PDB file of C-alpha atoms in Angstrom:
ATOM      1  CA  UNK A   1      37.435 -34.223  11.517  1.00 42.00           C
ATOM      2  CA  UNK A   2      37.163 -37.856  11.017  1.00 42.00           C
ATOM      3  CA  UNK A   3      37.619 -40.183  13.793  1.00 46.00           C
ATOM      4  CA  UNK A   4      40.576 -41.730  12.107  1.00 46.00           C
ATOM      5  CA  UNK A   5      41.753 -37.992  11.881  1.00 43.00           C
ATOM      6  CA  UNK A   6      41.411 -37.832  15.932  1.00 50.00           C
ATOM      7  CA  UNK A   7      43.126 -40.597  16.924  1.00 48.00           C
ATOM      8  CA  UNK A   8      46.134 -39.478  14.098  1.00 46.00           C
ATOM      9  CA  UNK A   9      45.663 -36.203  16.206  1.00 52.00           C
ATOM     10  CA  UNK A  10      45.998 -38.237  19.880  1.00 51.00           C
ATOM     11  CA  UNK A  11      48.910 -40.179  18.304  1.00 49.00           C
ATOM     12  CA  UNK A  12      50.814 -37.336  17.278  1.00 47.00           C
ATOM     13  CA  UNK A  13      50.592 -35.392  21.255  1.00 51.00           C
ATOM     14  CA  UNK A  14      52.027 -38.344  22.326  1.00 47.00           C
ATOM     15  CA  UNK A  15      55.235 -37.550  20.469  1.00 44.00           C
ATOM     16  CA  UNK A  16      55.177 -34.388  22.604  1.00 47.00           C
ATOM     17  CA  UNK A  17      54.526 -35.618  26.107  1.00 48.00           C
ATOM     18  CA  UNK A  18      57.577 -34.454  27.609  1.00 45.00           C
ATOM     19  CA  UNK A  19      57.464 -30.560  26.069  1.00 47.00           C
ATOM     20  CA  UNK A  20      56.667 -29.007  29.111  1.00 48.00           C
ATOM     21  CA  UNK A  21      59.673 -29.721  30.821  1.00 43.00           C
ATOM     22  CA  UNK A  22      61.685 -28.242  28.779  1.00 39.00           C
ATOM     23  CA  UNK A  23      59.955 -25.109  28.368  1.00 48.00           C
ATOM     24  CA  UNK A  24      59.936 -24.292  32.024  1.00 46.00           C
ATOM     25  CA  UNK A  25      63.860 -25.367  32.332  1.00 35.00           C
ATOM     26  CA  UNK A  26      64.462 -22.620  29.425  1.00 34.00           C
ATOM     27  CA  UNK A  27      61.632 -20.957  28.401  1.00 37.00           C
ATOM     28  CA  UNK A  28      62.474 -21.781  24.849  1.00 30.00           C
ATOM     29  CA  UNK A  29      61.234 -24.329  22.434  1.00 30.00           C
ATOM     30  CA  UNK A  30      63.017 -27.012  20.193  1.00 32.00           C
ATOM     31  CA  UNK A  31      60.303 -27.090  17.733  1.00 33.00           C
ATOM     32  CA  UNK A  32      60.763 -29.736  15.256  1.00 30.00           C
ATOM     33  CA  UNK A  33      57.327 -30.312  14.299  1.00 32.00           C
ATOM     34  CA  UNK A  34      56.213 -27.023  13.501  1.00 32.00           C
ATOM     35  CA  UNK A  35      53.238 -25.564  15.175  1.00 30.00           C
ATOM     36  CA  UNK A  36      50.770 -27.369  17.175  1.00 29.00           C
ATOM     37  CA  UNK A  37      47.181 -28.300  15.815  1.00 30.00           C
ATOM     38  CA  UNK A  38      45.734 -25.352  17.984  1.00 27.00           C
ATOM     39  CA  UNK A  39      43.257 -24.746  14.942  1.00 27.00           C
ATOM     40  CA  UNK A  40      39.792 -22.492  15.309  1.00 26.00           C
ATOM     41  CA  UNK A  41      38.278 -25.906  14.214  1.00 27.00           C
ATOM     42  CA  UNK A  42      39.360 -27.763  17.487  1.00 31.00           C
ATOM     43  CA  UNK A  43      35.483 -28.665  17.893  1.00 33.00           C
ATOM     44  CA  UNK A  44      36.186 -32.588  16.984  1.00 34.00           C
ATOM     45  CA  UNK A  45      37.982 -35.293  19.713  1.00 32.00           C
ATOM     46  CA  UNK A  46      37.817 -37.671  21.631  1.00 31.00           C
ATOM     47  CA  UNK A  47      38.706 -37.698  25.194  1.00 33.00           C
ATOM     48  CA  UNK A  48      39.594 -38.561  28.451  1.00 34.00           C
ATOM     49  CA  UNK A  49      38.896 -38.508  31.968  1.00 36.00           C
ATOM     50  CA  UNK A  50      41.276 -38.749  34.779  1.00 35.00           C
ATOM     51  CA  UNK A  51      42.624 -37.705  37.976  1.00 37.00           C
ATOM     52  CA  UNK A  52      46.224 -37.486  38.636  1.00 38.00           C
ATOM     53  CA  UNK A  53      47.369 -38.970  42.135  1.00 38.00           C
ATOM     54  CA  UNK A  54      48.652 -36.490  44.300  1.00 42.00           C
ATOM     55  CA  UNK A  55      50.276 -33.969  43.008  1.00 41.00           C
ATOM     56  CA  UNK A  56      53.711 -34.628  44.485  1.00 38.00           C
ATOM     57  CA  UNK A  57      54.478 -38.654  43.066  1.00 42.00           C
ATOM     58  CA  UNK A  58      55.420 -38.030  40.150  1.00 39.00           C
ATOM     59  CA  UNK A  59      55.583 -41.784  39.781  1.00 37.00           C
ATOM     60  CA  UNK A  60      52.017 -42.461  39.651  1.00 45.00           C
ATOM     61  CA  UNK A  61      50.150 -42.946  36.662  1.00 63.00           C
ATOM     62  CA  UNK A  62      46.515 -44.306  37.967  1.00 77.00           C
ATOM     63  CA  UNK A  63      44.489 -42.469  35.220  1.00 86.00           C
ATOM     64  CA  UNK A  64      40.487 -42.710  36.740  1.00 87.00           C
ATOM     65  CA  UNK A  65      36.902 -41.106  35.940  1.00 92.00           C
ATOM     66  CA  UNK A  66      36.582 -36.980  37.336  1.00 96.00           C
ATOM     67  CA  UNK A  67      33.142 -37.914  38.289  1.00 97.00           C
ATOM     68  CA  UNK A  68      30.645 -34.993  39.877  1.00 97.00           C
ATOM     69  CA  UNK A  69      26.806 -35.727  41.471  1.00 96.00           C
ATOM     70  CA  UNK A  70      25.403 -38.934  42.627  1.00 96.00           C
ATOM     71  CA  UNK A  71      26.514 -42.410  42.413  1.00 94.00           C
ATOM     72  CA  UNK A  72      23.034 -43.794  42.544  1.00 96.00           C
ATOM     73  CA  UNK A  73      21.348 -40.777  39.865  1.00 97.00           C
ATOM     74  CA  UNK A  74      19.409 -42.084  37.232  1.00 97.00           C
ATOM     75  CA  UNK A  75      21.237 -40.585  34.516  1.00 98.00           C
ATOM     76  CA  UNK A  76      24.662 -40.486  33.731  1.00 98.00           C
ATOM     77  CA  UNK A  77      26.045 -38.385  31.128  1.00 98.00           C
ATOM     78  CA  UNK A  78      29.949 -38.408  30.164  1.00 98.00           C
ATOM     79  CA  UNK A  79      31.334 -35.353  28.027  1.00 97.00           C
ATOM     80  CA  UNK A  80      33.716 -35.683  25.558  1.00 96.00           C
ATOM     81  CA  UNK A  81      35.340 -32.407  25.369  1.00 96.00           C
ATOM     82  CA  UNK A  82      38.931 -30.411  24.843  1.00 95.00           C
ATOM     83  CA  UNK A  83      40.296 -27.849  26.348  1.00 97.00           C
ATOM     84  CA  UNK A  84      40.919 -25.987  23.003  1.00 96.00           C
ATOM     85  CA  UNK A  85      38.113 -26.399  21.489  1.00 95.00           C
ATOM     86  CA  UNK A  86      36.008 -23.437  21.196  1.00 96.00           C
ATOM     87  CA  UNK A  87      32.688 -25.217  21.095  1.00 96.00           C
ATOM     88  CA  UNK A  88      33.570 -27.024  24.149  1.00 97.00           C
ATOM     89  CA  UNK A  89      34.141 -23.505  26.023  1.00 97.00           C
ATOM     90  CA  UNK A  90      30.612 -22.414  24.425  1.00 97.00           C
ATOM     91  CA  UNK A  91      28.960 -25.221  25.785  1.00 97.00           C
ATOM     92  CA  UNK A  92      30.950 -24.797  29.358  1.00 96.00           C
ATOM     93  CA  UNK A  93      29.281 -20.801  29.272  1.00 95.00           C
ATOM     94  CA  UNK A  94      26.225 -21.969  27.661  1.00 96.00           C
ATOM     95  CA  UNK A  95      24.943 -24.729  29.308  1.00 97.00           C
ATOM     96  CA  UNK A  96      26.964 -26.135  31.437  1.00 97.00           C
ATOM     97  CA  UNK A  97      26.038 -24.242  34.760  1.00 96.00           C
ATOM     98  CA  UNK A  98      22.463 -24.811  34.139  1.00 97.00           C
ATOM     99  CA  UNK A  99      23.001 -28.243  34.061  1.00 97.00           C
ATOM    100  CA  UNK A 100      24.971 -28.878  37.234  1.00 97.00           C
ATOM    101  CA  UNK A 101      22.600 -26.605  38.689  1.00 97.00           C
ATOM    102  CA  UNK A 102      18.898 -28.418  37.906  1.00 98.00           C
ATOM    103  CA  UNK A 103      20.283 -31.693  37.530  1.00 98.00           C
ATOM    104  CA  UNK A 104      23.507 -32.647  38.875  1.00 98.00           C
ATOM    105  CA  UNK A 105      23.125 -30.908  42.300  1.00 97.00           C
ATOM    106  CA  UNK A 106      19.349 -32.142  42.227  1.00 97.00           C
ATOM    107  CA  UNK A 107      20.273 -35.794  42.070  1.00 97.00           C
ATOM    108  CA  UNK A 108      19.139 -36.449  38.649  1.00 97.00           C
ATOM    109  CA  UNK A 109      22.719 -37.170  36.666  1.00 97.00           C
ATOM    110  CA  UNK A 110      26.097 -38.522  37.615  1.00 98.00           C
ATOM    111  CA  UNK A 111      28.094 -36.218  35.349  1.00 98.00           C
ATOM    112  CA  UNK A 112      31.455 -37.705  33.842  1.00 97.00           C
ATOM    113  CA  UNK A 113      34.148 -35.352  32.384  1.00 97.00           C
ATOM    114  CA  UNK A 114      36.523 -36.852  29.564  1.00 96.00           C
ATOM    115  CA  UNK A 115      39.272 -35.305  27.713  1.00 95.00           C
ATOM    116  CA  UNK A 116      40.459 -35.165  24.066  1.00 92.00           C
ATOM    117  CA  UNK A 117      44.042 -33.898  23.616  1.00 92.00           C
ATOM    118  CA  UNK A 118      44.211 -32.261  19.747  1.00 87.00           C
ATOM    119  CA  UNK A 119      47.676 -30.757  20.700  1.00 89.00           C
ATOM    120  CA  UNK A 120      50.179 -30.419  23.591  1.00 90.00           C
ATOM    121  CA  UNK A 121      48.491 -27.288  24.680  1.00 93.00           C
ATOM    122  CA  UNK A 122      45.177 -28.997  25.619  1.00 94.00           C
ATOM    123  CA  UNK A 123      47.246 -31.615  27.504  1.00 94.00           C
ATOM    124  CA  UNK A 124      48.954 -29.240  29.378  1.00 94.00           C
ATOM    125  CA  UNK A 125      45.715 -27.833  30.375  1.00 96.00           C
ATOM    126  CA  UNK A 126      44.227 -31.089  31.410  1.00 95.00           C
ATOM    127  CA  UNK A 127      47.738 -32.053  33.562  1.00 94.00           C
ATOM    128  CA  UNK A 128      46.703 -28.628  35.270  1.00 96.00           C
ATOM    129  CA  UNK A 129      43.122 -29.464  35.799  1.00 96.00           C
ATOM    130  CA  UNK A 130      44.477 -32.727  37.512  1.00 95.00           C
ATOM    131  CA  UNK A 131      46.565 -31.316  39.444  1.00 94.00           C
ATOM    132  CA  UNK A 132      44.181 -30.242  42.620  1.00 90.00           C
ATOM    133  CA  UNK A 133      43.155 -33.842  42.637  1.00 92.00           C
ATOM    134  CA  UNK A 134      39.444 -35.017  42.625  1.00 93.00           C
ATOM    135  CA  UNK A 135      37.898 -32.377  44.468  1.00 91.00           C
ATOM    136  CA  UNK A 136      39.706 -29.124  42.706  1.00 94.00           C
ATOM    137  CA  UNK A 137      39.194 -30.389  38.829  1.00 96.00           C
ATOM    138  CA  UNK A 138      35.961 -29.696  38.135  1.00 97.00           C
ATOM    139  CA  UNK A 139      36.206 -25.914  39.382  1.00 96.00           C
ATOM    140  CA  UNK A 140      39.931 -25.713  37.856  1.00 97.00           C
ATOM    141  CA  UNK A 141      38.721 -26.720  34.445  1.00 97.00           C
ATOM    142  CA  UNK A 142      35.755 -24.485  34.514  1.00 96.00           C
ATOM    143  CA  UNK A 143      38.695 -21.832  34.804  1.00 96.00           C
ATOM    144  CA  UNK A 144      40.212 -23.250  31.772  1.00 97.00           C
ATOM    145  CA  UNK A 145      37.409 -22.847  29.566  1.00 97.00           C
ATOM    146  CA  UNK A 146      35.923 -19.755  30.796  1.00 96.00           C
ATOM    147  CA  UNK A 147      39.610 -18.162  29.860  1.00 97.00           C
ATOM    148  CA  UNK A 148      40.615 -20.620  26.558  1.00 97.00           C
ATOM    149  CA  UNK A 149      40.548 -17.449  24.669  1.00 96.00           C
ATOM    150  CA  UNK A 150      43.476 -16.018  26.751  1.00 96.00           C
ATOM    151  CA  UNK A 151      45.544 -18.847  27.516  1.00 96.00           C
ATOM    152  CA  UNK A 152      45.645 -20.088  24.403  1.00 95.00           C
ATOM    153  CA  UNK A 153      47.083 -17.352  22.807  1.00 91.00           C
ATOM    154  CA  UNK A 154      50.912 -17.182  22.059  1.00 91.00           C
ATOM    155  CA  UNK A 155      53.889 -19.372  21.501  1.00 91.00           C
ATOM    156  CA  UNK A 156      54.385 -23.050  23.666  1.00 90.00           C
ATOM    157  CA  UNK A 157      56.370 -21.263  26.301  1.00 90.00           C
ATOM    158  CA  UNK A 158      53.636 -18.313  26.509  1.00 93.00           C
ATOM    159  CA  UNK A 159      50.791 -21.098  26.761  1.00 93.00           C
ATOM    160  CA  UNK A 160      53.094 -22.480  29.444  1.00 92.00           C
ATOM    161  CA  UNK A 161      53.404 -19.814  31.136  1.00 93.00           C
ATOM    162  CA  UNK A 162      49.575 -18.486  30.888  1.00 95.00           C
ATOM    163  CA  UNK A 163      48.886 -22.350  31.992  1.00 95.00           C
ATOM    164  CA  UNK A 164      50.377 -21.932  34.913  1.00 94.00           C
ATOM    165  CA  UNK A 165      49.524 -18.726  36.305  1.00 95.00           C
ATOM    166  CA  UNK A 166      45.702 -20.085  36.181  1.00 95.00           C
ATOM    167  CA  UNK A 167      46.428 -22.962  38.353  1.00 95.00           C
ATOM    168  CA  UNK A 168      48.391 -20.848  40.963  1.00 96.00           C
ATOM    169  CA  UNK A 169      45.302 -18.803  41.131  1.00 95.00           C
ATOM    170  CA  UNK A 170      43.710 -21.965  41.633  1.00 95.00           C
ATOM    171  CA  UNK A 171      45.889 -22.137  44.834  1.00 95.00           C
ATOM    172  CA  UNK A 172      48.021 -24.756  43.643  1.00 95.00           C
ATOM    173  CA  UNK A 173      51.888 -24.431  44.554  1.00 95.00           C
ATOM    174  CA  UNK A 174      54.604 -23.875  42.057  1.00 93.00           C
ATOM    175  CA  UNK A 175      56.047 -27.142  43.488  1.00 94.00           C
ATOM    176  CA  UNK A 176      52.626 -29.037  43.085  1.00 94.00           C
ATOM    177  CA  UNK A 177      52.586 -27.691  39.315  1.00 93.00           C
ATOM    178  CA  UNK A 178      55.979 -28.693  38.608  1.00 91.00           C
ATOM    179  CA  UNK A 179      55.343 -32.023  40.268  1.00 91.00           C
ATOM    180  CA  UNK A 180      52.004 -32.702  38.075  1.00 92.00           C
ATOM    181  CA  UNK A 181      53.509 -31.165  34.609  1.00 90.00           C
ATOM    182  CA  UNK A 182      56.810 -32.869  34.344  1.00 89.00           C
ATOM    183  CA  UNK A 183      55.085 -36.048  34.956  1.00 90.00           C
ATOM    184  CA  UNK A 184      55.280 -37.923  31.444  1.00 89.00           C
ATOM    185  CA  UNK A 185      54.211 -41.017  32.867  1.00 90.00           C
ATOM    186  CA  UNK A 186      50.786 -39.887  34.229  1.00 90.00           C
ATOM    187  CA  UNK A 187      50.742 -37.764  30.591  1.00 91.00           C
ATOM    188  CA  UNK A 188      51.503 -40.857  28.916  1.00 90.00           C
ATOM    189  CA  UNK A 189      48.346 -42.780  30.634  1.00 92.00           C
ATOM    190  CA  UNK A 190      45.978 -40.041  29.690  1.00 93.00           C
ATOM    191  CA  UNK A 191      46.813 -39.734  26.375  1.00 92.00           C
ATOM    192  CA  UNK A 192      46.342 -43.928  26.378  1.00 91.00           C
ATOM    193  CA  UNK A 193      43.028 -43.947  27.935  1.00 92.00           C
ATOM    194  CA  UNK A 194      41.982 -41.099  25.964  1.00 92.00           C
ATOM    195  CA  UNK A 195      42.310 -42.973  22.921  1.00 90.00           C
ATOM    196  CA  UNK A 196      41.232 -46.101  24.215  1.00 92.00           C
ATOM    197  CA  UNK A 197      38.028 -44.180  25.303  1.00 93.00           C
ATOM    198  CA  UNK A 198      37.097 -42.002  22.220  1.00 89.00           C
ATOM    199  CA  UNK A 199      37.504 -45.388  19.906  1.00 89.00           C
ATOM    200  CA  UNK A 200      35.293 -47.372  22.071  1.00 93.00           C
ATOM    201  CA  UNK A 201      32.927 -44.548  22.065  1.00 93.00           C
ATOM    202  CA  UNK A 202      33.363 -43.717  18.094  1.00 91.00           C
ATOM    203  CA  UNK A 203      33.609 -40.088  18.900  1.00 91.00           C
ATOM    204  CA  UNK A 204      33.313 -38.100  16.005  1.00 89.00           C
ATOM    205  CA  UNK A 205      34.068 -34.497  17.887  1.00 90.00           C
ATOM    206  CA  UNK A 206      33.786 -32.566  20.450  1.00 94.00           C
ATOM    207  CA  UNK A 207      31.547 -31.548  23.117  1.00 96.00           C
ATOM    208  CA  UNK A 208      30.013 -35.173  22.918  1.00 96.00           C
ATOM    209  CA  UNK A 209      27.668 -36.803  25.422  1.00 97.00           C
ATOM    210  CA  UNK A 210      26.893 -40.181  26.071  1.00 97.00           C
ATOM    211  CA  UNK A 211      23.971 -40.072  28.076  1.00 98.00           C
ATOM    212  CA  UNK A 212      22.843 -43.654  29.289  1.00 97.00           C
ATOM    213  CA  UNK A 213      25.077 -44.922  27.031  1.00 95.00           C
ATOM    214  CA  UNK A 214      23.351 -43.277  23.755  1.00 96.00           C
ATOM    215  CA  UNK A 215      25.434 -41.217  21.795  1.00 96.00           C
ATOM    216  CA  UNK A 216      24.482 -37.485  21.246  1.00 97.00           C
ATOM    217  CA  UNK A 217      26.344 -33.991  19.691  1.00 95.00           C
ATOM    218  CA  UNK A 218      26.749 -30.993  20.846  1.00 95.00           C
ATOM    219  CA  UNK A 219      23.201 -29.216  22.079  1.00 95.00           C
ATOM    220  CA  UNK A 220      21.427 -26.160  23.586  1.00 96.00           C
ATOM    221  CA  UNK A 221      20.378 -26.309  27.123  1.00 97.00           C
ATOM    222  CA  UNK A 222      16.637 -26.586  25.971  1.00 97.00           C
ATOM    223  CA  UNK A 223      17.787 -29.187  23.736  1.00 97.00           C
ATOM    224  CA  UNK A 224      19.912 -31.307  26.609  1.00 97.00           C
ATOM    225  CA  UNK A 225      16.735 -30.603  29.191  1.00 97.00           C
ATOM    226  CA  UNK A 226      14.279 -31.924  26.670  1.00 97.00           C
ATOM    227  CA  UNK A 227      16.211 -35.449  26.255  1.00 98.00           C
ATOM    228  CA  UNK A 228      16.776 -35.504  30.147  1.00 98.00           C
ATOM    229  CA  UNK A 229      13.361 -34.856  30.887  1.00 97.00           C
ATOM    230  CA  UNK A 230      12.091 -37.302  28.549  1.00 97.00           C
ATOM    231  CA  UNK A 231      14.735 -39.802  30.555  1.00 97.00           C
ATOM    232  CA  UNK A 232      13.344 -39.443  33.804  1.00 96.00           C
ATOM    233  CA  UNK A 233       9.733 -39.359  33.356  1.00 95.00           C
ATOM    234  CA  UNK A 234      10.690 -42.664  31.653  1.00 93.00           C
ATOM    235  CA  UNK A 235      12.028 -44.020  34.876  1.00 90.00           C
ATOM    236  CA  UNK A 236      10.048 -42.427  36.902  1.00 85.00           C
ATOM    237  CA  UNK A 237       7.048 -43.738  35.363  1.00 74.00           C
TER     238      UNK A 237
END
């Protein structure tokens, strides 16, 4: 997918902000534009990163950086990634773990997490991930990927549905989750700084990593450790 193709892609979710709502007042769907862009080949984006305010004010709209590890690490590496893409959930089983394990808990990166919305579904799942605040979105969206193949499955009101049963089991409230996904405004502001982000970025797909500020695709662990590595004995030297 070309990056003109992604931000049509971001474009057209914004047309379907508010399409949550009305599947959880009647667990039914007004589908006027057809299916959503849930394809296999959800492995391009661009993304974004935020954290919803609490989960209650459904007037904010403060969109900011889900940031894990040190402020002062040498390294910081942002991923672009989706929550429906299936090489973004590879990489989350892959690699992922091993990463946070050797070098975000070690001190060695400041790990960024941004979003790409393809479709309404991955949207949904990021308004979810949000909706713990700060401290609860890293381990809700590690729930998210490790079941995409489940949740994604189904018509809007299924995904809905499946959508929120993970973030109950999350321990979120049914009150918190209606709160944080019938909040267009907030949806509104990540879609914006998603597409503000991927363009500055020129994401091509997803996962992506900017890793001090240099542009890389998706990669094995060996291959991530090896440019890491190379990174810090740099600055360490």
């Amino acid at each position: 997918m070309s990056r003109t193709l992604i931000l049509s892609a971001l474009s057209a979710v914004m047309v379907a902000l508010g399409g949550y709502i009305y599947l959880t007042a009647s667990q039914s769907v007004n589908q006027s534009s057809g299916q959503p862009l849930m394809a296999a080949s959800a492995q391009e984006a661009g993304s974004t990163d935020t954290a919803p305010a609490d989960a209650g004010d459904e007037a904010a709209a403060e969109v900011i950086e889900m940031v894990m590890g040190d402020e002062d690490a040498p390294i910081t590496v942002i991923e672009y990634a989706s929550f429906t893409c299936p090489h973004c959930a590879r990489f989350h089983e892959e690699v992922y773990y091993d990463l946070v394990t050797n070098y975000v808990d070690t001190g060695h990166i400041r790990f960024i997490m941004r979003e790409v919305y393809f479709d309404r579904y991955g949207l949904w799942a990021g308004m979810v991930a949000r909706c713990g605040g700060p401290l609860r979105y890293f381990g809700i969206s590690e729930m998210i990927m490790e079941e995409q193949r489940e949740w994604v499955q189904g018509e809007p009101a299924e995904v809905a549905a499946n959508l929120r049963r993970l973030g109950l089991r999350a321990g979120l409230s049914n009150e918190a989750l209606d709160a944080c996904l019938t909040n267009n405004d907030m949806a509104q502001a990540m879609v914006t700084l998603s597409q503000e982000q991927a363009e500055a970025d020129e994401v091509q797909g997803t996962p992506s990593f900017v890793i001090n500020g240099e542009m890389y695709s998706n990669m094995s662990y060996a291959a991530f450790s090896e440019v890491l590595d190379g990174l810090l004995a740099e600055i360490e030297g």
